[in-house]
Short mmCIF file of C-alpha atoms in Angstrom, two decimals:
data_model
loop_
_atom_site.label_atom_id
_atom_site.label_comp_id
_atom_site.label_asym_id
_atom_site.label_seq_id
_atom_site.Cartn_x
_atom_site.Cartn_y
_atom_site.Cartn_z
CA MET P 1 15.32 -3.34 -22.57
CA SER P 2 15.67 -0.37 -20.23
CA LEU P 3 13.26 0.94 -17.61
CA ASP P 4 11.20 4.08 -18.07
CA LEU P 5 12.33 5.74 -14.83
CA ASP P 6 9.41 8.19 -14.57
CA GLU P 7 6.89 5.38 -14.97
CA GLN P 8 8.72 3.11 -12.52
CA TYR P 9 9.10 5.95 -10.02
CA ASP P 10 5.31 6.42 -9.99
CA LYS P 11 4.76 2.68 -9.64
CA ILE P 12 7.24 2.32 -6.79
CA TYR P 13 5.58 5.27 -5.05
CA ARG P 14 2.17 3.59 -5.46
CA TYR P 15 3.61 0.37 -4.05
CA CYS P 16 5.07 2.19 -1.02
CA TYR P 17 1.84 4.10 -0.43
CA PHE P 18 -0.09 0.82 -0.60
CA LYS P 19 2.13 -0.59 2.14
CA LEU P 20 2.28 2.48 4.40
CA HIS P 21 -0.85 4.58 3.71
CA HIS P 22 1.18 7.72 4.31
CA GLN P 23 2.05 10.11 1.48
CA GLN P 24 5.23 11.68 2.84
CA SER P 25 6.71 8.36 3.99
CA ALA P 26 5.92 6.82 0.60
CA GLU P 27 7.63 9.72 -1.18
CA ASP P 28 10.71 9.49 1.05
CA ILE P 29 11.00 5.74 0.64
CA THR P 30 10.56 5.97 -3.13
CA GLN P 31 13.45 8.42 -3.32
CA GLU P 32 15.59 6.26 -1.05
CA THR P 33 14.76 3.20 -3.16
CA PHE P 34 16.08 4.79 -6.34
CA LEU P 35 19.14 6.22 -4.58
CA ARG P 36 20.08 2.79 -3.26
CA TYR P 37 19.32 1.17 -6.59
CA PHE P 38 21.64 3.51 -8.50
CA GLN P 39 24.38 3.38 -5.86
CA ARG P 40 24.55 -0.39 -5.40
CA TYR P 41 23.04 -2.29 -8.30
CA ASN P 42 23.92 -2.85 -11.92
CA CYS P 43 21.03 -5.01 -13.05
CA LYS P 44 20.95 -6.53 -16.49
CA GLY P 45 17.49 -6.65 -17.96
CA LYS P 46 14.20 -5.07 -17.05
CA GLU P 47 12.89 -7.90 -14.88
CA GLU P 48 16.02 -8.07 -12.76
CA ALA P 49 15.87 -4.29 -12.27
CA LEU P 50 12.20 -4.49 -11.28
CA LYS P 51 13.00 -7.23 -8.77
CA CYS P 52 15.75 -5.08 -7.25
CA LEU P 53 13.55 -1.98 -7.05
CA TYR P 54 10.58 -3.76 -5.46
CA THR P 55 12.81 -5.67 -3.05
CA ILE P 56 14.53 -2.48 -1.90
CA ALA P 57 11.19 -0.66 -1.60
CA GLY P 58 9.60 -3.54 0.28
CA ASN P 59 12.47 -3.75 2.75
CA LEU P 60 12.44 0.02 3.32
CA CYS P 61 8.67 -0.10 3.89
CA ILE P 62 9.14 -2.82 6.50
CA ASP P 63 11.78 -0.70 8.24
CA GLU P 64 9.47 2.34 8.16
CA TYR P 65 6.54 0.34 9.47
CA ARG P 66 8.64 -0.93 12.37
CA ARG P 67 9.85 2.60 13.12
CA ARG P 68 6.30 3.98 13.02
CA SER P 69 5.07 1.15 15.26
CA ALA P 70 7.74 1.98 17.82
CA ASP P 71 6.89 5.70 17.56
CA ARG P 72 3.18 4.94 17.91
CA ALA P 73 3.81 2.84 21.01
CA LEU P 74 5.82 5.69 22.55
CA LYS P 75 3.10 8.24 21.68
CA THR P 76 0.42 5.99 23.17
CA GLU P 77 2.44 5.65 26.35
CA ASN P 78 2.91 9.44 26.51
CA ARG P 79 -0.78 10.07 25.75
CA GLU P 80 -1.87 7.66 28.48
CA SER P 81 0.47 9.38 30.91
CA ALA P 82 -0.90 12.82 29.98
CA PHE P 83 -4.46 11.53 30.23
CA MET P 84 -3.82 10.24 33.73
CA GLN P 85 -2.30 13.58 34.76
CA THR P 86 -5.04 15.86 33.35
CA GLY P 87 -8.02 13.56 33.80
CA ASN P 88 -9.34 14.06 30.24
CA GLY P 89 -8.25 13.02 26.77
CA GLN P 90 -7.67 15.32 23.80
CA ARG P 91 -9.43 14.33 20.59
CA ASP P 92 -8.75 15.59 17.10
CA ARG P 93 -11.09 18.58 17.06
CA ASN P 94 -10.22 19.58 13.49
CA LEU P 95 -12.17 16.67 12.02
CA SER P 96 -15.87 15.95 12.19
CA GLY P 97 -16.94 12.60 13.66
CA GLU P 98 -17.92 11.31 10.21
CA CYS P 99 -14.56 12.30 8.78
CA ARG P 100 -12.68 10.58 11.61
CA GLU P 101 -14.78 7.46 11.04
CA PHE P 102 -14.07 7.51 7.29
CA ARG P 103 -10.37 7.99 7.94
CA ALA P 104 -10.29 5.13 10.41
CA VAL P 105 -12.10 2.75 8.05
CA MET P 106 -9.97 3.57 5.01
CA HIS P 107 -6.52 3.77 6.52
CA GLY P 108 -6.55 2.76 10.12
CA GLY P 109 -6.31 6.41 11.15
CA ASP P 110 -2.99 6.97 9.36
CA ILE P 111 -4.13 9.18 6.51
CA GLN P 112 -3.16 12.83 6.85
CA GLU P 113 -5.94 14.44 4.85
CA CYS P 114 -9.67 14.01 5.02
CA VAL P 115 -11.41 13.87 1.68
CA CYS P 116 -15.01 13.59 2.91
CA GLY P 117 -16.06 16.94 1.47
CA ASP P 118 -14.42 16.28 -1.89
CA MET P 119 -15.99 12.94 -2.72
CA GLN P 120 -19.47 12.31 -3.92
CA GLU P 121 -21.50 9.95 -1.77
CA GLU P 122 -21.70 7.18 -4.37
CA GLN P 123 -17.97 7.25 -5.02
CA MET P 124 -17.28 7.09 -1.29
CA ILE P 125 -19.61 4.11 -0.85
CA THR P 126 -17.97 2.30 -3.77
CA ARG P 127 -14.52 3.07 -2.45
CA LEU P 128 -15.43 1.81 1.02
CA ALA P 129 -16.92 -1.38 -0.44
CA VAL P 130 -13.81 -2.04 -2.57
CA GLN P 131 -11.58 -1.30 0.43
CA LYS P 132 -13.61 -3.70 2.56
CA ALA P 133 -13.37 -6.40 -0.12
CA LEU P 134 -9.62 -5.84 -0.41
CA SER P 135 -9.25 -6.09 3.35
CA GLY P 136 -10.71 -9.59 3.05
CA LEU P 137 -7.61 -10.59 1.11
CA GLN P 138 -4.32 -11.44 2.74
CA GLN P 139 -1.52 -8.87 2.50
CA ASP P 140 0.45 -10.91 -0.07
CA GLU P 141 -2.72 -11.34 -2.17
CA GLN P 142 -3.31 -7.58 -2.15
CA GLU P 143 0.33 -7.02 -3.08
CA LEU P 144 0.05 -9.52 -5.94
CA LEU P 145 -2.96 -7.66 -7.39
CA LEU P 146 -1.21 -4.29 -7.00
CA LEU P 147 1.96 -5.44 -8.70
CA ARG P 148 0.30 -7.21 -11.60
CA TYR P 149 -2.78 -5.11 -12.37
CA VAL P 150 -2.12 -1.66 -10.97
CA ASN P 151 1.63 -1.38 -11.57
CA GLU P 152 1.54 -3.74 -14.58
CA VAL P 153 4.68 -5.62 -13.52
CA PRO P 154 5.31 -8.55 -15.90
CA VAL P 155 4.40 -12.01 -14.58
CA SER P 156 8.00 -13.19 -14.72
CA ALA P 157 9.17 -10.18 -12.65
CA VAL P 158 6.36 -10.76 -10.13
CA GLY P 159 7.60 -14.34 -9.89
CA GLN P 160 11.11 -13.13 -9.15
CA ILE P 161 9.82 -10.71 -6.49
CA PHE P 162 7.82 -13.45 -4.77
CA GLY P 163 10.44 -16.14 -5.43
CA ILE P 164 8.07 -18.40 -7.40
CA SER P 165 7.72 -19.50 -11.02
CA ARG P 166 5.65 -17.52 -13.49
CA PHE P 167 3.23 -20.46 -13.65
CA ALA P 168 2.76 -20.29 -9.88
CA VAL P 169 2.13 -16.53 -10.25
CA ARG P 170 -0.61 -17.21 -12.80
CA ARG P 171 -2.23 -19.83 -10.57
CA ARG P 172 -2.10 -17.50 -7.58
CA LEU P 173 -3.52 -14.64 -9.64
CA LEU P 174 -6.46 -16.76 -10.76
CA ALA P 175 -7.15 -17.86 -7.19
CA VAL P 176 -6.92 -14.29 -5.86
CA GLN P 177 -9.16 -12.99 -8.65
CA ARG P 178 -11.82 -15.58 -7.77
CA LYS P 179 -11.57 -14.75 -4.08
CA PHE P 180 -11.73 -10.99 -4.75
CA ARG P 181 -14.73 -11.44 -7.07
CA ILE P 182 -16.59 -13.32 -4.30
CA LEU P 183 -15.78 -10.56 -1.82
CA LEU P 184 -17.01 -7.91 -4.29
CA GLU P 185 -20.24 -9.90 -4.77
CA LYS P 186 -20.77 -9.80 -1.00
CA GLU P 187 -20.37 -6.03 -1.12
CA GLY P 188 -22.85 -5.78 -4.01
CA LEU P 189 -20.30 -4.46 -6.52
CA TYR P 190 -20.07 -7.45 -8.79
CA GLU P 191 -22.65 -9.82 -10.22
CA ALA P 192 -21.71 -13.24 -11.51
#
């Protein structure tokens, strides 16, 4: 069974964006993932190919995160130095205070665009509540939900990606679903 490359490309992009919260970096890493996959791997079967793609993408995301962390540390050092020299700090004057706050809550300040004007209030509140509930999950739990329910990766392939049996994947999924449901209840989005 072969992979639908267009569908997998979109799913790998979504996975990279989930990890990095930066559109351009996610696009670049998705392209690099497929380039490396086609240059180096000759996988037999869909699940083996999915494991290769997600492993490559995950490793590239880690590398990008490390690079961005180092860049951020350098920028912070430079900003602190400039602040000390001028005596005042420069803030992002292009964004309203509410928009900066929304951006910080949703993506830790990494998102490039502000969508405050484009979203209806109720949708924004729901999105913030879901984001808050998701943030209550561990990173691997969030990744498990993304792979299985958003990207629709088969249980056996998820098991290969995580290095566990498909039965362990099912047990973990049930546990994460219960935990996520409780967090959604706390946010008022789900009633038992």
